[in-house]
CSV table of C-alpha atoms in Angstrom, one decimal:
chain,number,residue,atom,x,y,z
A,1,UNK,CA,-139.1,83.4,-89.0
A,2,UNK,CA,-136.7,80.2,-88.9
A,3,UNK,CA,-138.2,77.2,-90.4
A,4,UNK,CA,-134.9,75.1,-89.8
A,5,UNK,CA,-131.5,74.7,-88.0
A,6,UNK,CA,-129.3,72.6,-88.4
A,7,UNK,CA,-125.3,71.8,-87.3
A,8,UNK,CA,-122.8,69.3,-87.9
A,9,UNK,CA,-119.4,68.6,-86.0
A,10,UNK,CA,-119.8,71.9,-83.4
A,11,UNK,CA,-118.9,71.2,-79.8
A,12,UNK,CA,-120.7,67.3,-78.4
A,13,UNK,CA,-122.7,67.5,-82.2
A,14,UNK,CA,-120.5,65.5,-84.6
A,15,UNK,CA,-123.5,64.1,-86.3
A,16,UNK,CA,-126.0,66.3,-88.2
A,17,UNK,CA,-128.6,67.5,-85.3
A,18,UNK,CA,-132.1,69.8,-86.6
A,19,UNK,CA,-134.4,71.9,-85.2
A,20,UNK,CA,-137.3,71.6,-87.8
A,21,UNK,CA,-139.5,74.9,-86.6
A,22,UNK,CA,-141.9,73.9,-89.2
A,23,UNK,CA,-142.8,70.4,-88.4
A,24,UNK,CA,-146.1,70.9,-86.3
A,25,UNK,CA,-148.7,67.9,-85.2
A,26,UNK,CA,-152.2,69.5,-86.0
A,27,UNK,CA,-152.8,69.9,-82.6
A,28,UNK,CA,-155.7,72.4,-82.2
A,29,UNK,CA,-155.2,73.1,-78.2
A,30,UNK,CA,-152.7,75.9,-77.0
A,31,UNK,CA,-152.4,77.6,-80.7
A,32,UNK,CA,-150.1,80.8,-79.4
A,33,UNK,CA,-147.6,77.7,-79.7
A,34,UNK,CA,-147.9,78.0,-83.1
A,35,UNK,CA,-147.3,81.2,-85.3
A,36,UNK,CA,-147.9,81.6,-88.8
A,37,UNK,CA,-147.6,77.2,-89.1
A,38,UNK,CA,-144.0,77.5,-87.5
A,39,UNK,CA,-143.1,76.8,-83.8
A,40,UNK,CA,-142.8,79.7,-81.8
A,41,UNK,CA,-142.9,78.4,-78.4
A,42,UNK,CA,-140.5,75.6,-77.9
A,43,UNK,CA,-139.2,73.3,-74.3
A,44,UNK,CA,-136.7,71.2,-74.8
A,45,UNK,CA,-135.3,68.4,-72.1
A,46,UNK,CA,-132.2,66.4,-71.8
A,47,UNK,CA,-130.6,65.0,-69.4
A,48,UNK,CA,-127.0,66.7,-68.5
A,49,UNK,CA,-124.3,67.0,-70.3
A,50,UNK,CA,-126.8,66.0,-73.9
A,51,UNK,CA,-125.8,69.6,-75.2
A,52,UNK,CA,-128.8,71.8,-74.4
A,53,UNK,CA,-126.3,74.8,-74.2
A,54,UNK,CA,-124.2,74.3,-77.0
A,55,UNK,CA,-126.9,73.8,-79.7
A,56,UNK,CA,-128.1,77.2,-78.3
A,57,UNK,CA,-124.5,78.5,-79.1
A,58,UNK,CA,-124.5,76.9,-82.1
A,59,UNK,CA,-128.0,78.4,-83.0
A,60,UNK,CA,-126.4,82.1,-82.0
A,61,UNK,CA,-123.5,81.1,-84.1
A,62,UNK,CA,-125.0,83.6,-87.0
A,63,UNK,CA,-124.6,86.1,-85.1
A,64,UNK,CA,-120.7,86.5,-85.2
A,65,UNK,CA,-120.9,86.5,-89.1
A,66,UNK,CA,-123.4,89.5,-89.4
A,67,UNK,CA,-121.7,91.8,-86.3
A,68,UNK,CA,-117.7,90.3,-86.1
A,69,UNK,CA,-118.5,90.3,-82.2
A,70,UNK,CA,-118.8,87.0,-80.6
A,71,UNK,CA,-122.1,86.1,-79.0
A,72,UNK,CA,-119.9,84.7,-76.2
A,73,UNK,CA,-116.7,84.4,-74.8
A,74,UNK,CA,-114.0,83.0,-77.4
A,75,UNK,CA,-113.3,79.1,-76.9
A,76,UNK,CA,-110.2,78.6,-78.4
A,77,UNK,CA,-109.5,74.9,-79.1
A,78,UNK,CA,-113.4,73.8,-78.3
A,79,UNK,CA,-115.3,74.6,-81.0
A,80,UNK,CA,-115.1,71.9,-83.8
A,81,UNK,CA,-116.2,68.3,-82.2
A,82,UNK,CA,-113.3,66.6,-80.7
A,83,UNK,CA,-114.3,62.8,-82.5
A,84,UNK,CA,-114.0,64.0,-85.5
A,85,UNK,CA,-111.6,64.5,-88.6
A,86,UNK,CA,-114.0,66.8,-90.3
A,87,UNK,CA,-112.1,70.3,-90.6
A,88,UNK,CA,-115.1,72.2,-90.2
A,89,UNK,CA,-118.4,72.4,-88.6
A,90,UNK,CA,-121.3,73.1,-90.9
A,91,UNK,CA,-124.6,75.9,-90.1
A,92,UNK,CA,-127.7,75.3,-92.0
A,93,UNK,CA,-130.1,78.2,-91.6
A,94,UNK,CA,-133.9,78.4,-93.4
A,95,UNK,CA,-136.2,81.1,-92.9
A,96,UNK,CA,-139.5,82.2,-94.3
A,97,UNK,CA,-140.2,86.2,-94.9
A,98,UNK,CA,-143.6,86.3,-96.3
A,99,UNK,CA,-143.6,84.2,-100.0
A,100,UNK,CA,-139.7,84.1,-99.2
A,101,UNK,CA,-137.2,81.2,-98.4
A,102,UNK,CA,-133.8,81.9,-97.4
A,103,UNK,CA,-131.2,79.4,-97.3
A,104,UNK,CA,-128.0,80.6,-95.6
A,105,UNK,CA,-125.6,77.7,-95.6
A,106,UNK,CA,-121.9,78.2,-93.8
A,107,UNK,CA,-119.0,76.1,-92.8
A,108,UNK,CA,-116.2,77.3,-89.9
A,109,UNK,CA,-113.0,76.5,-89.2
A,110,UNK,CA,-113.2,78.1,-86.0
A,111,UNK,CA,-115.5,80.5,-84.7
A,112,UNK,CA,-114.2,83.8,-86.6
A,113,UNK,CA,-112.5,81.5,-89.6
A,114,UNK,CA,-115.4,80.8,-92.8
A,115,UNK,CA,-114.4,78.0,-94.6
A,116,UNK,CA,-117.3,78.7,-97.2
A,117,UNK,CA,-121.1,80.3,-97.6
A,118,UNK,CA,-123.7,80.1,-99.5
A,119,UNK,CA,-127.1,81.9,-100.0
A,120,UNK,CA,-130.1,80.7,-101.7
A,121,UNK,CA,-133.2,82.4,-102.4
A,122,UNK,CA,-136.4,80.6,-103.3
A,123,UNK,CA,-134.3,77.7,-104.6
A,124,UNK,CA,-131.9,79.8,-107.0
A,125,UNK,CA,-128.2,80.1,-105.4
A,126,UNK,CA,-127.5,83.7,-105.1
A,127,UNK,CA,-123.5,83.4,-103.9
A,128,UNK,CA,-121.1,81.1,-103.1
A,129,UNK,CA,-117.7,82.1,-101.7
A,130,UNK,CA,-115.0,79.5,-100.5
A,131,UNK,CA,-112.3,81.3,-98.6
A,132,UNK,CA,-110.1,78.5,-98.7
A,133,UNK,CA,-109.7,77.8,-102.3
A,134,UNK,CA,-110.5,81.0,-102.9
A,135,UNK,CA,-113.6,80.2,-105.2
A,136,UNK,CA,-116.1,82.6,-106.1
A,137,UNK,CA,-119.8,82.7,-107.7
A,138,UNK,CA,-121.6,86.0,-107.7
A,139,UNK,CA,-123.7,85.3,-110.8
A,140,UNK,CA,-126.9,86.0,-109.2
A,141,UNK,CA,-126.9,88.9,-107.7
A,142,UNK,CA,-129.6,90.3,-109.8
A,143,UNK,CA,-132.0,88.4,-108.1
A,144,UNK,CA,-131.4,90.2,-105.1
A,145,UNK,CA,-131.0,93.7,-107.2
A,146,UNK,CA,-127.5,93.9,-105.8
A,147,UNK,CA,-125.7,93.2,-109.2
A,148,UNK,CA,-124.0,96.5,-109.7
A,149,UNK,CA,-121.7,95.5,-106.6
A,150,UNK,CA,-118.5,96.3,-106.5
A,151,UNK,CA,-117.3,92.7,-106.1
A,152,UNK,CA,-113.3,93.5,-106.6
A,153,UNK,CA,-113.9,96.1,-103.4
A,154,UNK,CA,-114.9,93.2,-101.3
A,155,UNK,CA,-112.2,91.3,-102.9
A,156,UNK,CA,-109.9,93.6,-102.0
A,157,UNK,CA,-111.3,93.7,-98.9
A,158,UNK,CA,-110.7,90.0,-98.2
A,159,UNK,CA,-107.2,90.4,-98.6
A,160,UNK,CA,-106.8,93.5,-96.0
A,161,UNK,CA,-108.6,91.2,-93.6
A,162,UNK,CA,-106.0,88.1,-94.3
A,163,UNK,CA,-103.0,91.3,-93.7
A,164,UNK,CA,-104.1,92.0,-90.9
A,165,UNK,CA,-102.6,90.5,-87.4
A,166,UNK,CA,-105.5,88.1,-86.8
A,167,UNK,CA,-105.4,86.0,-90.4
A,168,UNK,CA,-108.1,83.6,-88.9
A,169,UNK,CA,-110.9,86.2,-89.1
A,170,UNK,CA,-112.9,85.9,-92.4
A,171,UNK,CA,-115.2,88.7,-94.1
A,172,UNK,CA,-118.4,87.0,-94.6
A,173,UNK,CA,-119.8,88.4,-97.7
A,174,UNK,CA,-123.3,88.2,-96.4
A,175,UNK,CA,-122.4,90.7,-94.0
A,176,UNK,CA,-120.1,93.1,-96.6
A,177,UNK,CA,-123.3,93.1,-99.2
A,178,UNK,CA,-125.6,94.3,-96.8
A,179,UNK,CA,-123.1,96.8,-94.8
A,180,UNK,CA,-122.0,98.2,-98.6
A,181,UNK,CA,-124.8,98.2,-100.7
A,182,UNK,CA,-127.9,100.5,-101.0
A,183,UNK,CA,-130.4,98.5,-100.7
A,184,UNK,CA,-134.4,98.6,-100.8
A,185,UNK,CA,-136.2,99.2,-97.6
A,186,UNK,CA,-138.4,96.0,-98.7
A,187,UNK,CA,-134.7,93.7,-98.9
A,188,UNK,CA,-134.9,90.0,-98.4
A,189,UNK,CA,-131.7,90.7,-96.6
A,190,UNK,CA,-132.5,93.5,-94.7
A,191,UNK,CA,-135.5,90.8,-93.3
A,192,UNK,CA,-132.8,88.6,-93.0
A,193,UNK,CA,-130.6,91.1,-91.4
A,194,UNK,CA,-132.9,92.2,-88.8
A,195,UNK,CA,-133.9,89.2,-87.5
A,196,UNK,CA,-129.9,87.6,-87.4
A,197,UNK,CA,-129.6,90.9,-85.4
A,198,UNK,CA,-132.4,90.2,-82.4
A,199,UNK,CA,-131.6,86.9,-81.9
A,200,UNK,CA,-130.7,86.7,-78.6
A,201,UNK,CA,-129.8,83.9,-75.6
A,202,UNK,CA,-129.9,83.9,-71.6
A,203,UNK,CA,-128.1,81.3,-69.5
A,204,UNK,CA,-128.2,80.9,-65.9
A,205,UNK,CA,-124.6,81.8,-66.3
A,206,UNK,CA,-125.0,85.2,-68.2
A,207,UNK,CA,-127.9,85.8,-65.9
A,208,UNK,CA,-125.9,86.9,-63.1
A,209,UNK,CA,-127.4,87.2,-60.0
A,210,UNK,CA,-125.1,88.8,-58.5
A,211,UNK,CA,-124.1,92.7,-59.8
A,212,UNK,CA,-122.2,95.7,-59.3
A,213,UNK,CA,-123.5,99.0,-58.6
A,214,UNK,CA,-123.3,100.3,-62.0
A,215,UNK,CA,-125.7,97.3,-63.1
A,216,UNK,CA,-128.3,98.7,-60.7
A,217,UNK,CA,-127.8,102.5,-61.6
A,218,UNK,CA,-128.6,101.8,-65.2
A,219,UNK,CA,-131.7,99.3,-64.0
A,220,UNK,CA,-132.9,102.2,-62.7
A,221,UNK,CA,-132.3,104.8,-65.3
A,222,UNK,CA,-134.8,102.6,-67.3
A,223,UNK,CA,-137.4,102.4,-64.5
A,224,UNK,CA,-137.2,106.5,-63.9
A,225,UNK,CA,-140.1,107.4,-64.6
A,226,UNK,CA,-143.7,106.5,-63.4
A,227,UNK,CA,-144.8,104.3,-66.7
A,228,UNK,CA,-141.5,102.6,-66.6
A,229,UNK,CA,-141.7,101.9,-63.1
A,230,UNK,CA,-145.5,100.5,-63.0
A,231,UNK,CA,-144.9,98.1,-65.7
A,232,UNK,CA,-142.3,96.6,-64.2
A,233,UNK,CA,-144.2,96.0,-61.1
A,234,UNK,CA,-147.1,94.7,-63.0
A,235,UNK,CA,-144.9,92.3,-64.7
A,236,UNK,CA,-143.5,91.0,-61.0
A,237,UNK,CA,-146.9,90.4,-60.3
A,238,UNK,CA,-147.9,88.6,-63.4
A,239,UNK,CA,-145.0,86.0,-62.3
A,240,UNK,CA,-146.7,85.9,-59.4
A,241,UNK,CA,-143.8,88.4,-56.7
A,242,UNK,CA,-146.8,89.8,-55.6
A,243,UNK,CA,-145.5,93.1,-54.1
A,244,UNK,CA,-145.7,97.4,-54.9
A,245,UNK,CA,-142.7,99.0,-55.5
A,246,UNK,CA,-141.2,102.7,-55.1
A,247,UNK,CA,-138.1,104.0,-56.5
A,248,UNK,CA,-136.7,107.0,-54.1
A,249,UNK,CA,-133.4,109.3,-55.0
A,250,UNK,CA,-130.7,109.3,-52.3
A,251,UNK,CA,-129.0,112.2,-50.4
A,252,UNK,CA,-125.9,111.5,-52.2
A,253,UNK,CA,-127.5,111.5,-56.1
A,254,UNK,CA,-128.3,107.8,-56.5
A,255,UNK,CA,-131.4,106.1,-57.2
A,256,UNK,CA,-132.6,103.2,-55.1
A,257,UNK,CA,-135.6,101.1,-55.5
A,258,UNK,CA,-137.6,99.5,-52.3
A,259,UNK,CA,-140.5,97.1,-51.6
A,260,UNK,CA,-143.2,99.3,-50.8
A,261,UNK,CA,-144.5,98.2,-47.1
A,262,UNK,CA,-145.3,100.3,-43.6
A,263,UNK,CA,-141.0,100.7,-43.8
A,264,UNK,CA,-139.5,100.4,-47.3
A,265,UNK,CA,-136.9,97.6,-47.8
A,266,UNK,CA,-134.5,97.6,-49.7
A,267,UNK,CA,-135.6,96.0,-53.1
A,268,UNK,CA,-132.1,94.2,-54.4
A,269,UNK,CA,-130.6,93.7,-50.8
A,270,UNK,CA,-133.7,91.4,-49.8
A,271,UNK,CA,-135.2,90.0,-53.1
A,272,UNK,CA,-135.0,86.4,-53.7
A,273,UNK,CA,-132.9,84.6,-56.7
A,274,UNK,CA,-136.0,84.2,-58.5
A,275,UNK,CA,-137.0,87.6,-58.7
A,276,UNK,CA,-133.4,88.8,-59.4
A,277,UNK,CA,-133.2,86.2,-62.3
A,278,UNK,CA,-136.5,87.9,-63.6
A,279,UNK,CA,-134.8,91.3,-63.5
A,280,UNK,CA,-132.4,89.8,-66.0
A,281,UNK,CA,-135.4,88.8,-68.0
A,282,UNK,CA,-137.0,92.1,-67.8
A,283,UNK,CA,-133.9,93.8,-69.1
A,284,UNK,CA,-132.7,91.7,-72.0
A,285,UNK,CA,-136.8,90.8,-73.8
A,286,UNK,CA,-138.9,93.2,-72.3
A,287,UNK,CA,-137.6,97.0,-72.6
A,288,UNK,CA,-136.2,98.3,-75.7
A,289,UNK,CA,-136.0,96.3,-79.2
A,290,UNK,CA,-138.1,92.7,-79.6
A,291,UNK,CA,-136.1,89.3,-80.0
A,292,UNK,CA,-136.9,87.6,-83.2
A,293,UNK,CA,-135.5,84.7,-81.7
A,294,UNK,CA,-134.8,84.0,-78.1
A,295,UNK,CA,-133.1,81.1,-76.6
A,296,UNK,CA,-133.4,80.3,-73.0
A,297,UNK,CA,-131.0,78.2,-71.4
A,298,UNK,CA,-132.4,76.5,-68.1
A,299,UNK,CA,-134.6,79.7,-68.1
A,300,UNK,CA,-136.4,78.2,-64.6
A,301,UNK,CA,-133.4,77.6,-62.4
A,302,UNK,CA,-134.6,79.8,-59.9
A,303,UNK,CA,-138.5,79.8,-60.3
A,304,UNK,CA,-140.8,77.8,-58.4
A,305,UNK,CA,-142.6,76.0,-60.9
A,306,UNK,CA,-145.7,77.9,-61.2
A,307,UNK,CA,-143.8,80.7,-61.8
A,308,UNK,CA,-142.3,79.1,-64.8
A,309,UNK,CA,-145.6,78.2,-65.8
A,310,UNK,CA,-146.3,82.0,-65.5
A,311,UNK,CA,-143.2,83.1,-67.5
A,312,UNK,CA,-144.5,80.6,-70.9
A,313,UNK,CA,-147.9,82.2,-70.5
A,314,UNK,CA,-146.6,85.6,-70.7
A,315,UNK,CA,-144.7,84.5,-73.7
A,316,UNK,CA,-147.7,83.3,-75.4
A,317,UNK,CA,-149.6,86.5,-74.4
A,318,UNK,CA,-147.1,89.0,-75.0
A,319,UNK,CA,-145.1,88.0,-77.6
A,320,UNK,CA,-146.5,85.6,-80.2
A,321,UNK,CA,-144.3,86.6,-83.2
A,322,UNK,CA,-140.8,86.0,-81.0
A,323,UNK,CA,-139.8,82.6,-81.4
A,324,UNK,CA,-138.6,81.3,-78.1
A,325,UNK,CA,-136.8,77.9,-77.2
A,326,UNK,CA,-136.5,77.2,-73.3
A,327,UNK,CA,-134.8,74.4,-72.0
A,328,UNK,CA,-135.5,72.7,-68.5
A,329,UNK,CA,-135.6,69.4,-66.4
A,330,UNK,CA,-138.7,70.8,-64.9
A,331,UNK,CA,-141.6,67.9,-65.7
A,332,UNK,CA,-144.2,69.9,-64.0
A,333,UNK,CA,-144.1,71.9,-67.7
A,334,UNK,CA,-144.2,68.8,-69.7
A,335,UNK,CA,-148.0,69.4,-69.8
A,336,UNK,CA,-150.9,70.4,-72.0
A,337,UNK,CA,-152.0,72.9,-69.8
A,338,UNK,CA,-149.6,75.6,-71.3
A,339,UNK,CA,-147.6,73.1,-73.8
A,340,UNK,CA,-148.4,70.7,-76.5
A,341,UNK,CA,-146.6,67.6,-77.8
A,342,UNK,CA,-145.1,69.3,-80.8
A,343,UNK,CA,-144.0,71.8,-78.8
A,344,UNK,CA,-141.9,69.3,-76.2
A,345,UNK,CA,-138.4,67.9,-76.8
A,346,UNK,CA,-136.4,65.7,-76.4
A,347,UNK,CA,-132.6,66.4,-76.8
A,348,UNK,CA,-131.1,62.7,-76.6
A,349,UNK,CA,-127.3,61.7,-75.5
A,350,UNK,CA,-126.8,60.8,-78.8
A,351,UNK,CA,-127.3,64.4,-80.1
A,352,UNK,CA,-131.0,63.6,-81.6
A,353,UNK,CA,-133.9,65.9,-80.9
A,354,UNK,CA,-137.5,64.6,-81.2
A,355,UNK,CA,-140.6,66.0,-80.5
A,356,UNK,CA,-143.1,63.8,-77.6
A,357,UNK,CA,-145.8,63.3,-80.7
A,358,UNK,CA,-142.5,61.1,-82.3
A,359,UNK,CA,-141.4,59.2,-79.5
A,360,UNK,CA,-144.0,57.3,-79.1
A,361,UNK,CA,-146.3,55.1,-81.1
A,362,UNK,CA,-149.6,56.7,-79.5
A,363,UNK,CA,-151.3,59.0,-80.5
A,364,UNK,CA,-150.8,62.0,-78.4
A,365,UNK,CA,-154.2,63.8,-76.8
A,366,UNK,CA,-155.2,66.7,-74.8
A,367,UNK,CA,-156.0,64.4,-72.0
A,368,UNK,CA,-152.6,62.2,-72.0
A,369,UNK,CA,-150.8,63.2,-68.4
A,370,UNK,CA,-147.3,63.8,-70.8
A,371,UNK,CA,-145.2,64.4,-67.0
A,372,UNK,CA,-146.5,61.2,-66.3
A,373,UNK,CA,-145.9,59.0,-69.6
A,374,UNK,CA,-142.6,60.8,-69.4
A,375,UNK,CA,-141.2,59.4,-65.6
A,376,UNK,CA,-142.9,56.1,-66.5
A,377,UNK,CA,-140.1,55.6,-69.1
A,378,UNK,CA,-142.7,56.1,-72.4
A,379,UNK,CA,-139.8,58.4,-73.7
A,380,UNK,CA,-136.9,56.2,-72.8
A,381,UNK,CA,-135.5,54.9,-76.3
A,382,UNK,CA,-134.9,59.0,-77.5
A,383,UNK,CA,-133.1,59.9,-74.7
């Protein structure tokens, strides 16, 4: 799991902002928060334009070294923060596998250009590679058996990347290692890997509401069969959309799925926002592989507030080992009900994040109203 994030001089973030995973209060209330002593059910506030979508790019910013696809559209020009004479933005990553601790530490020019990487392993530096001077330390690759690499091969491989028509996209060596090297099945970085690989985000943006045909047709593919098809209702009515559903074939070969009353009607032609957004939902967490991490970008936009309250509980239920980070402006969730004040944060205009049990000096109970100390200003100085 990630223990810690943090990034420096990335979009709004020119000063170092962390997410610290592993610094829980002790709290003994609402425990599926908590997995394994590391957050793994996070809300974070802010007020607009304090970066709550950018430090979920930035967090998703991994991604692009393990795959070479971006995570989202390229942003030429708007990637490095624009106050600053710092050349590149720094990515600190920890994570704990087990008796493990994995350090991946990378700076970028731009969002395909490394400037440098580094991987440590239980304190001992494993690599270091600085693409721009062109400086190179693999003396500890035994540690992670993967000493009888062939290092000039990914040399070599550097320089057909720099050939190439798009010079400002760098071979992270992270990535070559574990593509080119036959590795264990039990391999810290096959851990480290598979997790990179199921991180995932959702933005209202990316959500979509709004589809073509071919979006539906493949929505129904995964819901043709009877299983498939009952789960998914369940799950609508676990969010509280209340409803039976039935998927029929057309005359002319397609599939269509309907509300099931006295007439069926039309499921996507009559559904509202909400329950479209939880399609979205349904089809990126819930059907096929399990986020490791999942970052949810105003995941409530559309959902009355007891069905966001629905949606965290199902988290908590369903998937205790995914660690997921929601951001809202919903107060109604800034509760101990479902939440705790570890759990709660506060992303400040001045690019700090700080949990409720460290904005205040109270000691934070079960029985404190935390909406309430909240619009009453309690907060104020962190935000």
């Amino acid at each position: 799991m990630l223990k810690k994030f943090e990034v420096s001089n990335y979009k709004n973030f020119k000063e170092p902002i962390q997410i610290e995973f592993d610094k829980t209060g002790g709290y003994q209330f609402n425990a599926e928060c908590i997995t394994d002593d590391i957050i793994s059910k996070m809300l974070i506030y802010g007020r607009n334009a304090t970066g709550k979508t950018n430090l979920g790019k930035a967090l998703m910013d991994i991604s692009f070294n393990m795959t070479g696809i971006p995570f989202f559209p390229t942003q030429k020009g708007i990637y490095l923060n624009a106050d600053s004479y710092k050349k590149a933005a720094t990515f600190k990553y920890e994570f704990q596998f087990k008796n493990d601790r994995v350090m991946y530490i990378y700076k970028k020019l731009s969002e395909a250009e490394l400037y440098d990487e580094e991987l440590i392993l239980n304190g001992d530096k494993i690599f270091y590679c600085n693409f721009e001077t062109k400086q190179y330390d693999f003396n500890n690759l035994n540690k992670i058996e993967a000493d009888t690499v062939n290092i000039e091969r990914y040399l070599q491989g550097i320089d057909v990347v720099n050939s190439q028509e798009d010079e400002n996209q760098s071979l992270p060596f992270l990535r070559w290692i574990i593509n080119n090297t036959a590795l264990k099945e039990d391999s810290i970085l096959l851990c480290l890997d598979d997790y990179i690989k199921r991180m995932s985000m959702l933005t209202v943006g990316s959500g979509g509401l709004m589809r073509p045909r071919r979006f539906y047709d493949s929505f129904y593919e995964i819901l043709d069969n009877e299983n498939a098809l009952k789960d998914f209702e369940d799950f609508l009515n676990i969010m509280g959309v209340k409803c039976e559903l039935e998927l029929n074939s057309l005359p002319d070969g397609q599939m269509e799925l309907y509300f099931k009353h006295k007439k069926l009607v039309p499921f996507f032609e009559t559904a509202s926002s909400g329950t479209l957004s939880l399609i979205n939902l349904y089809r990126r967490i819930l059907v096929g592989r399990n986020s490791s991490m999942l970052y949810m970008d105003e995941f409530d936009a559309f959902y009355h507030y007891e069905m966001a309250e629905n949606v965290i509980r199902f988290f908590k239920m369903k998937y205790p080992e995914c660690q997921i980070v929601m951001t809202t402006h919903n107060t109604n969730l800034m509760t101990n009900r479902i939440m705790r004040p570890d759990c709660l944060f506060i992303l400040s205009q001045k690019g700090t994040l700080t949990a409720l049990c460290d904005s205040t000096e109270r000691e934070l109970r079960e029985g404190h109203n935390l909406e309430k100390m909240y619009i009453s200003g309690e907060f104020r100085k962190y935000e």
